[in-house]
mmCIF file of C-alpha atoms in Angstrom:
data_model
loop_
_atom_site.group_PDB
_atom_site.id
_atom_site.type_symbol
_atom_site.label_atom_id
_atom_site.label_comp_id
_atom_site.label_asym_id
_atom_site.label_seq_id
_atom_site.Cartn_x
_atom_site.Cartn_y
_atom_site.Cartn_z
ATOM 1 C CA MET A 29 76.357 151.996 155.216
ATOM 2 C CA GLY A 30 74.381 149.937 152.720
ATOM 3 C CA ILE A 31 71.715 147.465 153.680
ATOM 4 C CA ARG A 32 72.308 143.923 152.533
ATOM 5 C CA HIS A 33 69.642 141.770 150.932
ATOM 6 C CA ALA A 34 67.123 140.745 153.527
ATOM 7 C CA ILE A 35 67.455 137.194 154.740
ATOM 8 C CA THR A 36 64.305 135.650 156.127
ATOM 9 C CA ALA A 37 64.755 134.305 159.642
ATOM 10 C CA LEU A 38 62.407 131.745 161.151
ATOM 11 C CA LEU A 39 62.247 130.217 164.609
ATOM 12 C CA ALA A 40 60.464 126.934 165.379
ATOM 13 C CA LEU A 41 60.009 124.801 168.490
ATOM 14 C CA LEU A 42 60.433 121.085 168.012
ATOM 15 C CA VAL A 43 60.340 117.997 170.187
ATOM 16 C CA LEU A 44 60.567 118.788 173.916
ATOM 17 C CA ALA A 45 60.807 122.494 173.094
ATOM 18 C CA LEU A 46 64.262 122.098 171.557
ATOM 19 C CA PRO A 47 64.843 125.105 169.246
ATOM 20 C CA ALA A 48 65.560 125.024 165.549
ATOM 21 C CA SER A 49 66.362 128.018 163.366
ATOM 22 C CA ALA A 50 65.950 128.433 159.638
ATOM 23 C CA VAL A 51 67.537 130.755 157.089
ATOM 24 C CA ALA A 52 66.610 131.232 153.446
ATOM 25 C CA ALA A 53 69.207 131.460 150.696
ATOM 26 C CA PRO A 54 68.480 134.676 148.789
ATOM 27 C CA SER A 55 69.497 133.259 145.398
ATOM 28 C CA THR A 56 68.277 129.652 145.375
ATOM 29 C CA GLY A 57 64.956 129.562 147.196
ATOM 30 C CA ALA A 58 66.200 126.891 149.597
ATOM 31 C CA VAL A 59 65.765 127.078 153.364
ATOM 32 C CA VAL A 60 68.319 125.556 155.732
ATOM 33 C CA PHE A 61 67.458 124.847 159.348
ATOM 34 C CA SER A 62 68.700 122.917 162.357
ATOM 35 C CA ARG A 63 66.534 120.165 163.794
ATOM 36 C CA VAL A 64 66.764 117.963 166.884
ATOM 37 C CA THR A 65 64.538 114.984 167.640
ATOM 38 C CA GLN A 66 64.509 112.737 170.682
ATOM 39 C CA HIS A 67 63.054 109.278 171.153
ATOM 40 C CA THR A 68 63.584 106.181 173.270
ATOM 41 C CA GLU A 69 64.687 102.746 172.121
ATOM 42 C CA THR A 70 64.200 99.477 173.986
ATOM 43 C CA LYS A 71 66.509 96.552 173.171
ATOM 44 C CA LYS A 72 67.310 93.154 174.572
ATOM 45 C CA VAL A 73 70.343 93.018 176.837
ATOM 46 C CA GLU A 74 72.871 90.941 174.925
ATOM 47 C CA GLY A 75 74.850 88.253 176.689
ATOM 48 C CA GLU A 76 72.287 87.697 179.448
ATOM 49 C CA ALA A 77 70.065 84.676 178.837
ATOM 50 C CA PRO A 78 66.747 84.798 180.744
ATOM 51 C CA GLN A 79 65.944 82.097 183.279
ATOM 52 C CA PRO A 80 63.177 79.653 182.398
ATOM 53 C CA GLY A 81 59.835 81.425 182.655
ATOM 54 C CA GLU A 82 61.400 84.895 182.713
ATOM 55 C CA ALA A 83 61.035 87.509 180.010
ATOM 56 C CA PRO A 84 64.232 88.612 178.236
ATOM 57 C CA LYS A 85 65.983 91.470 179.969
ATOM 58 C CA THR A 86 65.772 94.796 178.154
ATOM 59 C CA GLU A 87 67.333 98.226 178.430
ATOM 60 C CA THR A 88 65.892 101.555 177.362
ATOM 61 C CA LYS A 89 67.989 104.478 176.218
ATOM 62 C CA THR A 90 67.281 107.958 174.939
ATOM 63 C CA VAL A 91 68.445 108.663 171.394
ATOM 64 C CA ILE A 92 68.996 112.230 170.212
ATOM 65 C CA GLU A 93 69.304 112.781 166.480
ATOM 66 C CA GLY A 94 69.488 115.838 164.277
ATOM 67 C CA GLY A 95 71.631 118.115 162.189
ATOM 68 C CA LEU A 96 71.185 120.629 159.408
ATOM 69 C CA PHE A 97 68.399 120.117 156.892
ATOM 70 C CA ALA A 98 67.548 121.940 153.677
ATOM 71 C CA VAL A 99 64.160 122.165 152.019
ATOM 72 C CA ARG A 100 63.384 123.416 148.518
ATOM 73 C CA ASP A 101 60.224 122.959 146.477
ATOM 74 C CA GLY A 102 58.877 120.615 149.135
ATOM 75 C CA ARG A 103 61.877 118.288 149.049
ATOM 76 C CA LEU A 104 63.813 117.711 152.272
ATOM 77 C CA ASN A 105 67.533 116.891 152.348
ATOM 78 C CA GLN A 106 69.602 116.198 155.456
ATOM 79 C CA LEU A 107 72.973 117.935 155.156
ATOM 80 C CA THR A 108 74.673 116.943 158.424
ATOM 81 C CA GLU A 109 74.042 114.333 161.110
ATOM 82 C CA ASP A 110 75.203 116.029 164.306
ATOM 83 C CA PRO A 111 72.430 117.350 166.606
ATOM 84 C CA ALA A 112 74.915 119.990 167.842
ATOM 85 C CA ASP A 113 74.746 121.776 164.452
ATOM 86 C CA THR A 114 73.009 125.159 164.827
ATOM 87 C CA GLU A 115 72.975 128.784 163.625
ATOM 88 C CA PRO A 116 73.254 128.124 159.866
ATOM 89 C CA ALA A 117 74.165 131.103 157.662
ATOM 90 C CA PHE A 118 74.027 130.893 153.870
ATOM 91 C CA SER A 119 76.652 132.494 151.687
ATOM 92 C CA PRO A 120 74.990 135.180 149.503
ATOM 93 C CA ASP A 121 75.206 132.962 146.408
ATOM 94 C CA GLY A 122 73.571 130.072 148.274
ATOM 95 C CA THR A 123 76.359 127.592 147.545
ATOM 96 C CA SER A 124 77.716 127.115 151.077
ATOM 97 C CA ILE A 125 76.587 127.327 154.681
ATOM 98 C CA ALA A 126 78.543 128.417 157.759
ATOM 99 C CA PHE A 127 77.260 127.010 161.042
ATOM 100 C CA VAL A 128 78.107 126.216 164.644
ATOM 101 C CA ARG A 129 78.865 122.685 165.812
ATOM 102 C CA GLY A 130 79.202 122.572 169.567
ATOM 103 C CA SER A 131 81.614 125.450 170.203
ATOM 104 C CA HIS A 132 83.313 125.811 166.820
ATOM 105 C CA LEU A 133 82.522 127.045 163.318
ATOM 106 C CA PHE A 134 82.162 124.742 160.336
ATOM 107 C CA SER A 135 81.087 125.122 156.732
ATOM 108 C CA VAL A 136 79.420 122.777 154.287
ATOM 109 C CA ARG A 137 78.236 123.008 150.700
ATOM 110 C CA ALA A 138 74.519 123.430 150.136
ATOM 111 C CA ASP A 139 74.268 119.779 149.040
ATOM 112 C CA GLY A 140 75.875 118.518 152.273
ATOM 113 C CA SER A 141 79.328 117.807 150.816
ATOM 114 C CA GLY A 142 82.664 119.448 151.557
ATOM 115 C CA LEU A 143 82.435 119.679 155.356
ATOM 116 C CA ARG A 144 85.202 121.901 156.759
ATOM 117 C CA GLN A 145 86.098 122.957 160.299
ATOM 118 C CA LEU A 146 86.838 126.691 160.356
ATOM 119 C CA THR A 147 87.796 127.294 164.008
ATOM 120 C CA SER A 148 89.178 125.255 166.896
ATOM 121 C CA GLY A 149 90.516 125.601 170.428
ATOM 122 C CA PRO A 150 89.000 126.074 173.880
ATOM 123 C CA THR A 151 86.903 129.122 172.967
ATOM 124 C CA LEU A 152 83.173 129.337 172.286
ATOM 125 C CA ASP A 153 82.529 130.526 168.711
ATOM 126 C CA THR A 154 78.993 131.497 167.649
ATOM 127 C CA LYS A 155 76.803 133.669 165.390
ATOM 128 C CA PRO A 156 78.506 133.299 161.987
ATOM 129 C CA VAL A 157 77.655 135.785 159.211
ATOM 130 C CA VAL A 158 79.069 135.354 155.696
ATOM 131 C CA SER A 159 80.401 138.382 153.813
ATOM 132 C CA PRO A 160 78.685 139.530 150.591
ATOM 133 C CA ASP A 161 81.512 138.147 148.448
ATOM 134 C CA GLY A 162 81.425 134.828 150.324
ATOM 135 C CA ARG A 163 85.093 134.997 151.304
ATOM 136 C CA LEU A 164 84.889 135.802 155.031
ATOM 137 C CA VAL A 165 82.830 134.777 158.031
ATOM 138 C CA VAL A 166 82.487 137.183 160.955
ATOM 139 C CA PHE A 167 81.587 135.617 164.304
ATOM 140 C CA GLU A 168 81.526 136.085 168.073
ATOM 141 C CA ARG A 169 84.259 134.448 170.194
ATOM 142 C CA ARG A 170 83.991 133.990 173.970
ATOM 143 C CA ALA A 171 86.399 132.473 176.461
ATOM 144 C CA ALA A 172 83.450 130.649 178.055
ATOM 145 C CA ALA A 173 79.665 130.729 178.131
ATOM 146 C CA GLY A 174 78.468 134.038 179.560
ATOM 147 C CA ALA A 175 81.808 135.777 179.009
ATOM 148 C CA PRO A 176 82.002 138.943 176.867
ATOM 149 C CA ALA A 177 82.578 138.388 173.163
ATOM 150 C CA ASP A 178 85.153 139.719 170.732
ATOM 151 C CA LEU A 179 84.550 139.721 166.991
ATOM 152 C CA TYR A 180 86.738 137.673 164.653
ATOM 153 C CA THR A 181 86.815 136.824 160.979
ATOM 154 C CA VAL A 182 87.929 133.613 159.323
ATOM 155 C CA ARG A 183 88.070 132.682 155.667
ATOM 156 C CA SER A 184 84.996 130.773 154.545
ATOM 157 C CA HIS A 185 87.174 127.812 153.488
ATOM 158 C CA GLY A 186 89.283 127.927 156.662
ATOM 159 C CA GLY A 187 92.421 129.736 157.775
ATOM 160 C CA GLY A 188 93.163 133.406 158.110
ATOM 161 C CA LEU A 189 91.709 133.816 161.601
ATOM 162 C CA HIS A 190 91.789 137.520 162.468
ATOM 163 C CA PRO A 191 90.494 139.551 165.461
ATOM 164 C CA LEU A 192 88.360 142.610 164.700
ATOM 165 C CA THR A 193 87.825 143.763 168.283
ATOM 166 C CA SER A 194 89.295 143.059 171.723
ATOM 167 C CA GLY A 195 88.929 144.185 175.303
ATOM 168 C CA ALA A 196 86.502 143.837 178.188
ATOM 169 C CA ALA A 197 83.430 145.026 176.251
ATOM 170 C CA ASP A 198 80.890 142.555 174.871
ATOM 171 C CA ASP A 199 80.852 142.928 171.057
ATOM 172 C CA HIS A 200 77.984 141.131 169.365
ATOM 173 C CA ASP A 201 75.218 141.189 166.704
ATOM 174 C CA ALA A 202 77.665 141.726 163.832
ATOM 175 C CA ASP A 203 76.571 142.203 160.227
ATOM 176 C CA PHE A 204 78.353 143.097 156.981
ATOM 177 C CA SER A 205 77.492 146.121 154.877
ATOM 178 C CA ALA A 206 76.192 145.303 151.403
ATOM 179 C CA ASP A 207 79.558 146.069 149.815
ATOM 180 C CA GLY A 208 81.447 144.067 152.451
ATOM 181 C CA ARG A 209 83.666 147.012 153.361
ATOM 182 C CA ALA A 210 82.401 147.412 156.935
ATOM 183 C CA VAL A 211 80.930 145.427 159.817
ATOM 184 C CA ALA A 212 78.291 146.973 162.076
ATOM 185 C CA PHE A 213 77.909 145.570 165.591
ATOM 186 C CA VAL A 214 76.711 146.324 169.109
ATOM 187 C CA ARG A 215 79.182 146.990 171.920
ATOM 188 C CA THR A 216 77.867 146.498 175.450
ATOM 189 C CA VAL A 217 79.745 148.004 178.395
ATOM 190 C CA GLY A 218 77.967 147.370 181.674
ATOM 191 C CA THR A 219 74.334 148.236 180.937
ATOM 192 C CA THR A 220 75.079 150.586 178.022
ATOM 193 C CA ASP A 221 74.755 149.563 174.381
ATOM 194 C CA ALA A 222 76.117 151.450 171.380
ATOM 195 C CA VAL A 223 76.386 150.696 167.674
ATOM 196 C CA PHE A 224 79.905 150.613 166.214
ATOM 197 C CA SER A 225 81.415 149.860 162.832
ATOM 198 C CA VAL A 226 84.806 148.448 161.864
ATOM 199 C CA ARG A 227 86.544 147.402 158.668
ATOM 200 C CA PRO A 228 86.952 143.624 158.071
ATOM 201 C CA SER A 229 90.679 144.227 158.602
ATOM 202 C CA GLY A 230 90.006 145.500 162.132
ATOM 203 C CA ALA A 231 90.871 149.110 161.184
ATOM 204 C CA TRP A 232 88.723 152.243 161.406
ATOM 205 C CA LEU A 233 86.743 151.376 164.515
ATOM 206 C CA ALA A 234 84.007 154.017 164.858
ATOM 207 C CA ARG A 235 81.244 154.614 167.364
ATOM 208 C CA LEU A 236 77.966 155.424 165.590
ATOM 209 C CA THR A 237 75.457 156.006 168.434
ATOM 210 C CA ARG A 238 75.439 157.521 171.915
ATOM 211 C CA THR A 239 72.135 156.738 173.561
ATOM 212 C CA GLY A 240 72.639 155.969 177.243
ATOM 213 C CA GLY A 241 69.939 153.830 178.809
ATOM 214 C CA VAL A 242 68.629 152.567 175.452
ATOM 215 C CA ASP A 243 69.029 148.938 174.412
ATOM 216 C CA GLU A 244 70.349 148.613 170.886
ATOM 217 C CA PHE A 245 70.611 145.374 168.979
ATOM 218 C CA GLU A 246 70.805 143.689 165.567
ATOM 219 C CA PRO A 247 72.106 146.554 163.413
ATOM 220 C CA ARG A 248 71.733 146.008 159.671
#
């Protein structure tokens, strides 16, 4: 299986130790990352006039802001305005970004336009990876936090949701081959990990390793 172009991954800690991740576009030199900031605001309480000699009544609230940001050549551009936007993944040509908002997948152009929701429903969808041709996104789908994941694909512009794996095993850490003809991933059953591959159609599931007692992760 070929090895795709390396994508630089960064991890930063921001205000109050809230995490932000960054991914570089291999073809444009831009870096996209998620950022969350938190601050307090104090305002006068409207509709309540103070008594003579009393200071105006105020209320203080915590404001959380954030979203996806892109930086290139020292210039910063905010792409989205939802602090729940995380796990950005560039398309190989750098023109679009798949990401997670809350529990669903979305995509947006690299300039912040063209926001699309790719998945919906009560499930928890995470870890998007865009195929080499930019047409598909493979991701992990869970019934709830902490539940085992199955792998799915969806078209990068929405629609065409398709399961790649199913069952009680936890399938995760998916990645496309360089030619886009296969997806490598880790299957965890109990305390045993093994590397598998499958076609983007869900066919030709194959187990690649048998190493009991060894943790395996992030195949590329």
